[in-house]
Amino acid sequence: MPVHNFNAGPAVLPRAVLEQAQAELLDYKGRGMSILEMSHRSKEYEAVNQSAQARFKALLGLGDDYCVLFMQGGASAQFAMLALNFLHPETTANYVLTGSWGEKALEEAKRIGATHVAATTGADGYRTVPTFSALKLSERPAYLHLTSNETIQGVQWLGFPDLPEVPLVADMSSDILSRPFDASRFSLIYAGAQKNIGPSGVTAVIARESFVAQARKDLPAIFSYQTMLKNNSLYNTPPVYAVYLVDLVLAWIEGIGGLAAMSERNAAKATEIYTVIDASQGFYRGHAETASRSPMNITFRLPSPELEKQFVAEAQAQGMVGLAGHRSVGGIRASTYNALEPASCTALAQFMQEFARKHG
């Protein structure tokens, strides 16, 4: 029985990437050893590092004024590093809250300096994102931080504010490289790899170099973006194998046709599931408002917690894994990231229709 992997992260990887990694595991490019065993100073790994950086910038349409850093600690480490580097004593870090991960980013920044909530949709249970006109910035903003896609609530920004005078920063862990967008609007983007671009263990940071130059210089070296940029992400031993897999995934995205083709693929997958939700006459209740629905994390409820447990159990018996909602909110969550095949969404949509027919 095929497995349909709807896990929210670590998540599904392209089969072609896994097959290539398997083929190269014991002998990488004729070296007689695995890249897992190679020095991060070797010419083989330096080529991987440079290739992944170049592919990232090409897919995002960015030039030499941007850098790509590969770091560790996930997005959670970036919550702290961002504020440590850019929240100067005379400035205030501004945050837009659209879900649980934005809240966590804010809480970490509060430990470091002054913060301000520029907008929040928490009053409605994080079912939408705010309008641009609702953003109210503090005086002397260090940056404006948003979470492009909230994996727990299943809401996504369809477009981004244009604030030339304020550095715009985003946690894009769960929708990075899933669609085209103007990356040059951002001073810094960070993304844990384990949802859309690779395995757990590596975090991509894409930053304007002039913004990095503004970072504080009194930090421990390991927590400084300037250190990582100066050393091309090789200040300490990087997660070599994870970066290697990211490079393979980026090549796979290029082969699909880039971000425009990926966006079409993702929209079609999500539409199959949302169509069933909308046609279920309330049996399935989507969490996010229609205009803010995420094509990456589709969150919904059934008439009772008991039916939700039965839904997850029966789906798993048919090879569909990872459908339980986040432990903090419950419900159902289908994560339909880049690498999930369209056939998996078709299978889930058909299962949902039959389950509703039997229990509705």
mmCIF file of C-alpha atoms in Angstrom:
data_model
loop_
_atom_site.group_PDB
_atom_site.id
_atom_site.type_symbol
_atom_site.label_atom_id
_atom_site.label_comp_id
_atom_site.label_asym_id
_atom_site.label_seq_id
_atom_site.Cartn_x
_atom_site.Cartn_y
_atom_site.Cartn_z
ATOM 1 C CA MET A 1 0.000 0.000 0.000
ATOM 2 C CA PRO A 2 1.423 3.430 -0.910
ATOM 3 C CA VAL A 3 1.916 5.869 1.944
ATOM 4 C CA HIS A 4 0.454 9.362 1.591
ATOM 5 C CA ASN A 5 2.573 11.547 3.863
ATOM 6 C CA PHE A 6 0.643 14.572 5.201
ATOM 7 C CA ASN A 7 3.039 15.202 8.087
ATOM 8 C CA ALA A 8 3.658 18.854 8.949
ATOM 9 C CA GLY A 9 7.400 18.420 9.424
ATOM 10 C CA PRO A 10 9.668 16.578 9.099
ATOM 11 C CA ALA A 11 7.666 16.181 5.952
ATOM 12 C CA VAL A 12 7.568 14.396 2.633
ATOM 13 C CA LEU A 13 10.611 14.666 0.340
ATOM 14 C CA PRO A 14 10.625 14.136 -3.437
ATOM 15 C CA ARG A 15 11.086 10.473 -4.256
ATOM 16 C CA ALA A 16 13.611 11.327 -6.970
ATOM 17 C CA VAL A 17 15.716 13.158 -4.377
ATOM 18 C CA LEU A 18 15.623 10.233 -1.961
ATOM 19 C CA GLU A 19 16.597 7.836 -4.732
ATOM 20 C CA GLN A 20 19.561 9.991 -5.749
ATOM 21 C CA ALA A 21 20.654 10.321 -2.131
ATOM 22 C CA GLN A 22 20.378 6.563 -1.726
ATOM 23 C CA ALA A 23 22.468 5.948 -4.841
ATOM 24 C CA GLU A 24 25.166 8.344 -3.654
ATOM 25 C CA LEU A 25 25.131 7.397 0.007
ATOM 26 C CA LEU A 26 28.072 4.989 0.077
ATOM 27 C CA ASP A 27 30.167 6.523 -2.679
ATOM 28 C CA TYR A 28 29.755 10.237 -3.398
ATOM 29 C CA LYS A 29 31.023 11.149 -6.863
ATOM 30 C CA GLY A 30 33.637 8.386 -6.963
ATOM 31 C CA ARG A 31 35.324 9.358 -3.708
ATOM 32 C CA GLY A 32 34.754 5.935 -2.151
ATOM 33 C CA MET A 33 33.056 7.448 0.896
ATOM 34 C CA SER A 34 29.765 9.053 1.845
ATOM 35 C CA ILE A 35 29.317 12.797 1.898
ATOM 36 C CA LEU A 36 28.219 12.137 5.492
ATOM 37 C CA GLU A 37 31.866 11.349 6.234
ATOM 38 C CA MET A 38 33.505 14.191 4.315
ATOM 39 C CA SER A 39 35.054 17.306 5.770
ATOM 40 C CA HIS A 40 33.040 20.483 5.432
ATOM 41 C CA ARG A 41 36.286 21.996 4.135
ATOM 42 C CA SER A 42 36.501 19.523 1.260
ATOM 43 C CA LYS A 43 36.106 20.743 -2.309
ATOM 44 C CA GLU A 44 33.138 18.392 -2.708
ATOM 45 C CA TYR A 45 31.180 19.977 0.114
ATOM 46 C CA GLU A 46 32.199 23.501 -0.832
ATOM 47 C CA ALA A 47 30.703 22.794 -4.268
ATOM 48 C CA VAL A 48 27.440 21.621 -2.649
ATOM 49 C CA ASN A 49 27.315 24.698 -0.416
ATOM 50 C CA GLN A 50 27.884 27.059 -3.337
ATOM 51 C CA SER A 51 25.397 25.213 -5.542
ATOM 52 C CA ALA A 52 22.623 25.381 -2.927
ATOM 53 C CA GLN A 53 23.265 29.080 -2.362
ATOM 54 C CA ALA A 54 23.180 29.828 -6.080
ATOM 55 C CA ARG A 55 20.039 27.778 -6.703
ATOM 56 C CA PHE A 56 18.254 29.516 -3.839
ATOM 57 C CA LYS A 57 19.015 32.996 -5.140
ATOM 58 C CA ALA A 58 18.138 32.029 -8.710
ATOM 59 C CA LEU A 59 14.753 30.605 -7.701
ATOM 60 C CA LEU A 60 14.006 33.758 -5.709
ATOM 61 C CA GLY A 61 15.307 36.101 -8.391
ATOM 62 C CA LEU A 62 17.895 37.652 -6.091
ATOM 63 C CA GLY A 63 21.301 39.047 -6.990
ATOM 64 C CA ASP A 64 24.700 39.509 -5.396
ATOM 65 C CA ASP A 65 23.354 41.972 -2.836
ATOM 66 C CA TYR A 66 21.799 38.997 -1.019
ATOM 67 C CA CYS A 67 23.457 36.120 0.798
ATOM 68 C CA VAL A 68 22.218 32.636 1.650
ATOM 69 C CA LEU A 69 23.315 31.206 4.989
ATOM 70 C CA PHE A 70 22.801 27.637 6.193
ATOM 71 C CA MET A 71 22.411 27.462 9.952
ATOM 72 C CA GLN A 72 21.176 25.167 12.701
ATOM 73 C CA GLY A 73 18.583 25.360 15.456
ATOM 74 C CA GLY A 74 15.503 25.660 13.255
ATOM 75 C CA ALA A 75 13.248 28.697 13.070
ATOM 76 C CA SER A 76 13.169 28.693 16.873
ATOM 77 C CA ALA A 77 16.839 29.697 16.971
ATOM 78 C CA GLN A 78 16.127 32.427 14.434
ATOM 79 C CA PHE A 79 13.454 33.909 16.720
ATOM 80 C CA ALA A 80 16.262 34.770 19.121
ATOM 81 C CA MET A 81 19.036 35.480 16.618
ATOM 82 C CA LEU A 82 16.953 38.010 14.737
ATOM 83 C CA ALA A 83 16.350 40.119 17.827
ATOM 84 C CA LEU A 84 19.885 39.625 19.151
ATOM 85 C CA ASN A 85 21.353 40.945 15.917
ATOM 86 C CA PHE A 86 18.978 43.746 14.947
ATOM 87 C CA LEU A 87 17.093 44.916 18.024
ATOM 88 C CA HIS A 88 19.280 47.821 19.157
ATOM 89 C CA PRO A 89 18.585 49.518 22.519
ATOM 90 C CA GLU A 90 17.024 52.602 20.930
ATOM 91 C CA THR A 91 14.722 50.641 18.579
ATOM 92 C CA THR A 92 11.602 48.489 18.839
ATOM 93 C CA ALA A 93 10.950 45.164 17.146
ATOM 94 C CA ASN A 94 7.529 45.094 15.437
ATOM 95 C CA TYR A 95 5.568 41.877 14.989
ATOM 96 C CA VAL A 96 2.430 40.880 13.118
ATOM 97 C CA LEU A 97 0.647 37.975 14.794
ATOM 98 C CA THR A 98 -1.351 35.589 12.625
ATOM 99 C CA GLY A 99 -0.865 32.377 14.591
ATOM 100 C CA SER A 100 1.113 30.351 17.088
ATOM 101 C CA TRP A 101 4.542 30.699 15.462
ATOM 102 C CA GLY A 102 4.305 34.466 15.294
ATOM 103 C CA GLU A 103 3.496 34.425 19.011
ATOM 104 C CA LYS A 104 6.597 32.348 19.718
ATOM 105 C CA ALA A 105 8.790 34.708 17.696
ATOM 106 C CA LEU A 106 7.439 37.678 19.641
ATOM 107 C CA GLU A 107 7.929 36.012 23.010
ATOM 108 C CA GLU A 108 11.573 35.352 22.236
ATOM 109 C CA ALA A 109 12.158 38.949 21.143
ATOM 110 C CA LYS A 110 10.591 40.196 24.392
ATOM 111 C CA ARG A 111 13.460 38.554 26.271
ATOM 112 C CA ILE A 112 15.932 40.699 24.364
ATOM 113 C CA GLY A 113 14.450 44.186 24.001
ATOM 114 C CA ALA A 114 11.448 46.391 23.282
ATOM 115 C CA THR A 115 8.661 44.929 21.160
ATOM 116 C CA HIS A 116 5.410 46.121 19.635
ATOM 117 C CA VAL A 117 2.485 44.255 18.065
ATOM 118 C CA ALA A 118 1.846 46.051 14.791
ATOM 119 C CA ALA A 119 -1.271 43.962 14.094
ATOM 120 C CA THR A 120 -2.904 40.773 15.307
ATOM 121 C CA THR A 121 -5.798 38.597 14.251
ATOM 122 C CA GLY A 122 -5.824 36.691 17.531
ATOM 123 C CA ALA A 123 -9.248 37.977 18.523
ATOM 124 C CA ASP A 124 -10.865 35.858 15.800
ATOM 125 C CA GLY A 125 -8.781 32.787 16.628
ATOM 126 C CA TYR A 126 -6.241 33.484 13.881
ATOM 127 C CA ARG A 127 -8.528 32.747 10.970
ATOM 128 C CA THR A 128 -7.130 35.411 8.676
ATOM 129 C CA VAL A 129 -4.263 37.832 8.092
ATOM 130 C CA PRO A 130 -4.616 41.586 8.630
ATOM 131 C CA THR A 131 -5.019 44.124 5.873
ATOM 132 C CA PHE A 132 -1.990 46.246 5.095
ATOM 133 C CA SER A 133 -3.864 49.319 6.328
ATOM 134 C CA ALA A 134 -4.254 47.660 9.747
ATOM 135 C CA LEU A 135 -0.495 47.677 10.351
ATOM 136 C CA LYS A 136 0.402 50.236 13.011
ATOM 137 C CA LEU A 137 4.144 50.507 13.519
ATOM 138 C CA SER A 138 5.953 51.819 16.554
ATOM 139 C CA GLU A 139 8.403 54.674 16.506
ATOM 140 C CA ARG A 140 11.943 53.690 15.461
ATOM 141 C CA PRO A 141 11.062 50.160 14.286
ATOM 142 C CA ALA A 142 14.061 47.823 14.100
ATOM 143 C CA TYR A 143 12.132 45.636 11.661
ATOM 144 C CA LEU A 144 8.644 44.316 10.933
ATOM 145 C CA HIS A 145 8.345 40.546 11.346
ATOM 146 C CA LEU A 146 5.588 38.362 9.929
ATOM 147 C CA THR A 147 4.980 34.645 9.505
ATOM 148 C CA SER A 148 4.117 34.032 5.872
ATOM 149 C CA ASN A 149 2.259 30.781 6.553
ATOM 150 C CA GLU A 150 1.049 29.538 9.921
ATOM 151 C CA THR A 151 1.249 25.760 10.000
ATOM 152 C CA ILE A 152 -1.000 25.318 13.041
ATOM 153 C CA GLN A 153 -3.865 27.622 12.063
ATOM 154 C CA GLY A 154 -3.515 27.125 8.296
ATOM 155 C CA VAL A 155 -3.495 30.781 7.219
ATOM 156 C CA GLN A 156 -1.197 32.352 4.631
ATOM 157 C CA TRP A 157 -0.352 35.855 3.432
ATOM 158 C CA LEU A 158 -1.315 36.014 -0.234
ATOM 159 C CA GLY A 159 0.701 39.222 -0.689
ATOM 160 C CA PHE A 160 3.151 41.175 1.410
ATOM 161 C CA PRO A 161 3.307 44.802 2.583
ATOM 162 C CA ASP A 162 5.656 47.173 0.793
ATOM 163 C CA LEU A 163 7.429 49.257 3.448
ATOM 164 C CA PRO A 164 10.601 50.693 1.902
ATOM 165 C CA GLU A 165 11.635 52.510 5.088
ATOM 166 C CA VAL A 166 11.281 49.526 7.438
ATOM 167 C CA PRO A 167 13.231 46.250 7.155
ATOM 168 C CA LEU A 168 10.725 43.501 6.395
ATOM 169 C CA VAL A 169 11.500 40.086 7.879
ATOM 170 C CA ALA A 170 9.609 36.813 7.472
ATOM 171 C CA ASP A 171 9.537 33.325 8.873
ATOM 172 C CA MET A 172 8.761 31.322 5.721
ATOM 173 C CA SER A 173 9.442 27.886 7.137
ATOM 174 C CA SER A 174 6.258 26.307 5.826
ATOM 175 C CA ASP A 175 5.827 27.914 2.411
ATOM 176 C CA ILE A 176 9.318 28.862 1.212
ATOM 177 C CA LEU A 177 9.742 28.209 -2.533
ATOM 178 C CA SER A 178 6.113 27.129 -2.900
ATOM 179 C CA ARG A 179 5.103 30.131 -5.052
ATOM 180 C CA PRO A 180 6.556 33.211 -6.738
ATOM 181 C CA PHE A 181 6.860 36.397 -4.678
ATOM 182 C CA ASP A 182 9.017 39.515 -4.654
ATOM 183 C CA ALA A 183 11.818 38.405 -2.357
ATOM 184 C CA SER A 184 13.633 41.714 -2.832
ATOM 185 C CA ARG A 185 10.954 43.307 -0.665
ATOM 186 C CA PHE A 186 12.476 41.505 2.340
ATOM 187 C CA SER A 187 15.603 42.343 4.289
ATOM 188 C CA LEU A 188 15.735 38.844 5.757
ATOM 189 C CA ILE A 189 13.863 35.578 5.291
ATOM 190 C CA TYR A 190 14.428 32.448 7.348
ATOM 191 C CA ALA A 191 13.027 28.965 6.907
ATOM 192 C CA GLY A 192 13.502 25.650 8.624
ATOM 193 C CA ALA A 193 14.090 23.197 5.786
ATOM 194 C CA GLN A 194 12.007 20.297 7.058
ATOM 195 C CA LYS A 195 8.726 21.236 5.409
ATOM 196 C CA ASN A 196 9.346 22.359 1.824
ATOM 197 C CA ILE A 197 13.037 22.253 0.978
ATOM 198 C CA GLY A 198 14.808 19.437 2.779
ATOM 199 C CA PRO A 199 15.231 17.474 6.000
ATOM 200 C CA SER A 200 15.317 18.721 9.564
ATOM 201 C CA GLY A 201 18.652 19.965 10.844
ATOM 202 C CA VAL A 202 19.299 22.965 8.601
ATOM 203 C CA THR A 203 17.729 26.407 8.386
ATOM 204 C CA ALA A 204 18.089 28.678 5.384
ATOM 205 C CA VAL A 205 18.571 32.393 5.988
ATOM 206 C CA ILE A 206 18.328 34.690 2.962
ATOM 207 C CA ALA A 207 19.396 38.231 3.793
ATOM 208 C CA ARG A 208 20.296 41.510 2.175
ATOM 209 C CA GLU A 209 23.990 41.971 2.906
ATOM 210 C CA SER A 210 23.553 45.651 3.726
ATOM 211 C CA PHE A 211 21.028 44.642 6.398
ATOM 212 C CA VAL A 212 23.447 42.115 7.882
ATOM 213 C CA ALA A 213 26.007 44.914 8.064
ATOM 214 C CA GLN A 214 23.686 46.775 10.458
ATOM 215 C CA ALA A 215 23.698 43.950 13.002
ATOM 216 C CA ARG A 216 25.156 44.409 16.448
ATOM 217 C CA LYS A 217 28.851 43.681 16.709
ATOM 218 C CA ASP A 218 28.991 42.838 20.419
ATOM 219 C CA LEU A 219 27.513 39.337 20.150
ATOM 220 C CA PRO A 220 29.163 35.967 20.689
ATOM 221 C CA ALA A 221 30.515 34.955 17.289
ATOM 222 C CA ILE A 222 28.315 31.879 16.944
ATOM 223 C CA PHE A 223 25.152 34.006 17.287
ATOM 224 C CA SER A 224 26.199 36.645 14.750
ATOM 225 C CA TYR A 225 24.883 36.771 11.194
ATOM 226 C CA GLN A 226 28.012 38.726 10.316
ATOM 227 C CA THR A 227 30.143 35.794 11.443
ATOM 228 C CA MET A 228 28.150 33.383 9.318
ATOM 229 C CA LEU A 229 28.322 35.646 6.278
ATOM 230 C CA LYS A 230 32.053 36.272 6.646
ATOM 231 C CA ASN A 231 32.666 32.521 6.862
ATOM 232 C CA ASN A 232 30.207 31.486 4.140
ATOM 233 C CA SER A 233 28.202 29.421 6.678
ATOM 234 C CA LEU A 234 31.364 27.463 7.522
ATOM 235 C CA TYR A 235 32.325 29.105 10.821
ATOM 236 C CA ASN A 236 31.483 25.863 12.581
ATOM 237 C CA THR A 237 30.746 22.438 11.134
ATOM 238 C CA PRO A 238 27.513 22.799 9.162
ATOM 239 C CA PRO A 239 24.845 20.097 8.777
ATOM 240 C CA VAL A 240 26.595 18.758 5.678
ATOM 241 C CA TYR A 241 24.123 16.054 4.674
ATOM 242 C CA ALA A 242 21.090 18.258 5.241
ATOM 243 C CA VAL A 243 22.532 20.990 2.997
ATOM 244 C CA TYR A 244 23.350 18.357 0.372
ATOM 245 C CA LEU A 245 19.701 17.246 0.412
ATOM 246 C CA VAL A 246 18.502 20.858 0.190
ATOM 247 C CA ASP A 247 20.617 21.280 -2.938
ATOM 248 C CA LEU A 248 18.993 18.200 -4.469
ATOM 249 C CA VAL A 249 15.506 19.470 -3.584
ATOM 250 C CA LEU A 250 16.254 22.874 -5.134
ATOM 251 C CA ALA A 251 17.393 21.138 -8.304
ATOM 252 C CA TRP A 252 14.127 19.165 -8.274
ATOM 253 C CA ILE A 253 12.142 22.416 -7.993
ATOM 254 C CA GLU A 254 14.084 23.799 -10.950
ATOM 255 C CA GLY A 255 13.227 20.646 -12.891
ATOM 256 C CA ILE A 256 9.522 21.020 -12.094
ATOM 257 C CA GLY A 257 9.630 24.452 -13.735
ATOM 258 C CA GLY A 258 10.495 26.777 -10.856
ATOM 259 C CA LEU A 259 8.180 28.616 -8.504
ATOM 260 C CA ALA A 260 5.454 29.419 -11.038
ATOM 261 C CA ALA A 261 5.000 25.744 -11.888
ATOM 262 C CA MET A 262 5.245 24.791 -8.226
ATOM 263 C CA SER A 263 2.522 27.290 -7.350
ATOM 264 C CA GLU A 264 0.167 25.818 -9.959
ATOM 265 C CA ARG A 265 0.859 22.318 -8.705
ATOM 266 C CA ASN A 266 0.257 23.304 -5.072
ATOM 267 C CA ALA A 267 -2.923 25.244 -5.834
ATOM 268 C CA ALA A 268 -4.413 22.301 -7.698
ATOM 269 C CA LYS A 269 -3.617 19.919 -4.836
ATOM 270 C CA ALA A 270 -5.146 22.190 -2.209
ATOM 271 C CA THR A 271 -8.226 22.900 -4.311
ATOM 272 C CA GLU A 272 -9.126 19.208 -4.361
ATOM 273 C CA ILE A 273 -9.345 19.140 -0.571
ATOM 274 C CA TYR A 274 -10.908 22.555 -0.024
ATOM 275 C CA THR A 275 -13.597 21.698 -2.597
ATOM 276 C CA VAL A 276 -14.652 18.717 -0.495
ATOM 277 C CA ILE A 277 -14.706 20.865 2.652
ATOM 278 C CA ASP A 278 -16.873 23.524 0.990
ATOM 279 C CA ALA A 279 -19.296 20.965 -0.453
ATOM 280 C CA SER A 280 -19.751 19.030 2.795
ATOM 281 C CA GLN A 281 -22.631 21.202 4.119
ATOM 282 C CA GLY A 282 -20.782 21.857 7.357
ATOM 283 C CA PHE A 283 -19.600 18.333 8.083
ATOM 284 C CA TYR A 284 -16.069 19.600 7.526
ATOM 285 C CA ARG A 285 -15.459 23.103 8.907
ATOM 286 C CA GLY A 286 -12.342 24.850 7.675
ATOM 287 C CA HIS A 287 -10.522 26.965 10.227
ATOM 288 C CA ALA A 288 -9.145 29.719 7.981
ATOM 289 C CA GLU A 289 -11.310 32.260 6.210
ATOM 290 C CA THR A 290 -11.422 31.632 2.480
ATOM 291 C CA ALA A 291 -9.290 34.643 1.530
ATOM 292 C CA SER A 292 -6.480 33.553 3.871
ATOM 293 C CA ARG A 293 -6.513 29.801 3.328
ATOM 294 C CA SER A 294 -3.139 28.132 3.148
ATOM 295 C CA PRO A 295 -2.386 25.733 0.295
ATOM 296 C CA MET A 296 0.332 24.243 2.515
ATOM 297 C CA ASN A 297 -1.567 23.372 5.714
ATOM 298 C CA ILE A 298 -5.268 22.636 5.343
ATOM 299 C CA THR A 299 -6.904 22.743 8.778
ATOM 300 C CA PHE A 300 -10.473 21.718 9.547
ATOM 301 C CA ARG A 301 -12.776 20.213 12.145
ATOM 302 C CA LEU A 302 -15.412 17.503 12.131
ATOM 303 C CA PRO A 303 -18.654 17.493 14.143
ATOM 304 C CA SER A 304 -17.014 15.935 17.223
ATOM 305 C CA PRO A 305 -13.575 15.043 18.636
ATOM 306 C CA GLU A 306 -14.625 11.394 18.526
ATOM 307 C CA LEU A 307 -15.272 11.564 14.797
ATOM 308 C CA GLU A 308 -11.937 13.318 14.320
ATOM 309 C CA LYS A 309 -10.125 10.455 16.029
ATOM 310 C CA GLN A 310 -12.025 7.961 13.899
ATOM 311 C CA PHE A 311 -11.198 9.982 10.768
ATOM 312 C CA VAL A 312 -7.474 9.894 11.565
ATOM 313 C CA ALA A 313 -7.534 6.171 12.374
ATOM 314 C CA GLU A 314 -9.438 5.162 9.244
ATOM 315 C CA ALA A 315 -7.295 7.389 7.054
ATOM 316 C CA GLN A 316 -4.145 5.860 8.484
ATOM 317 C CA ALA A 317 -5.486 2.391 7.771
ATOM 318 C CA GLN A 318 -5.653 3.478 4.127
ATOM 319 C CA GLY A 319 -2.060 4.717 4.132
ATOM 320 C CA MET A 320 -2.652 8.394 4.939
ATOM 321 C CA VAL A 321 -0.355 9.490 7.760
ATOM 322 C CA GLY A 322 0.144 12.716 9.669
ATOM 323 C CA LEU A 323 -3.436 14.033 9.558
ATOM 324 C CA ALA A 324 -3.973 14.809 13.248
ATOM 325 C CA GLY A 325 -4.036 18.529 14.013
ATOM 326 C CA HIS A 326 -1.353 20.146 16.136
ATOM 327 C CA ARG A 327 -1.587 19.050 19.769
ATOM 328 C CA SER A 328 -2.328 22.642 20.846
ATOM 329 C CA VAL A 329 -5.522 22.977 18.794
ATOM 330 C CA GLY A 330 -6.637 19.501 17.755
ATOM 331 C CA GLY A 331 -8.752 18.896 14.685
ATOM 332 C CA ILE A 332 -7.370 17.742 11.357
ATOM 333 C CA ARG A 333 -4.424 19.120 9.402
ATOM 334 C CA ALA A 334 -3.365 17.987 5.943
ATOM 335 C CA SER A 335 0.051 19.374 5.046
ATOM 336 C CA THR A 336 0.371 19.426 1.268
ATOM 337 C CA TYR A 337 3.917 20.676 0.803
ATOM 338 C CA ASN A 338 5.823 20.908 -2.468
ATOM 339 C CA ALA A 339 6.948 17.289 -2.583
ATOM 340 C CA LEU A 340 3.550 15.734 -1.848
ATOM 341 C CA GLU A 341 2.302 14.139 -5.026
ATOM 342 C CA PRO A 342 -1.089 15.224 -6.431
ATOM 343 C CA ALA A 343 -2.280 11.612 -6.201
ATOM 344 C CA SER A 344 -2.090 11.844 -2.406
ATOM 345 C CA CYS A 345 -4.476 14.808 -2.359
ATOM 346 C CA THR A 346 -6.840 12.985 -4.695
ATOM 347 C CA ALA A 347 -6.800 9.973 -2.365
ATOM 348 C CA LEU A 348 -7.528 12.156 0.669
ATOM 349 C CA ALA A 349 -10.339 14.016 -1.095
ATOM 350 C CA GLN A 350 -11.991 10.738 -2.071
ATOM 351 C CA PHE A 351 -11.632 9.388 1.469
ATOM 352 C CA MET A 352 -13.157 12.580 2.886
ATOM 353 C CA GLN A 353 -16.161 12.309 0.594
ATOM 354 C CA GLU A 354 -16.794 8.705 1.588
ATOM 355 C CA PHE A 355 -16.280 9.403 5.305
ATOM 356 C CA ALA A 356 -18.778 12.277 5.173
ATOM 357 C CA ARG A 357 -21.265 10.098 3.287
ATOM 358 C CA LYS A 358 -21.092 7.442 5.998
ATOM 359 C CA HIS A 359 -21.093 9.728 9.044
ATOM 360 C CA GLY A 360 -22.753 12.955 7.896
#
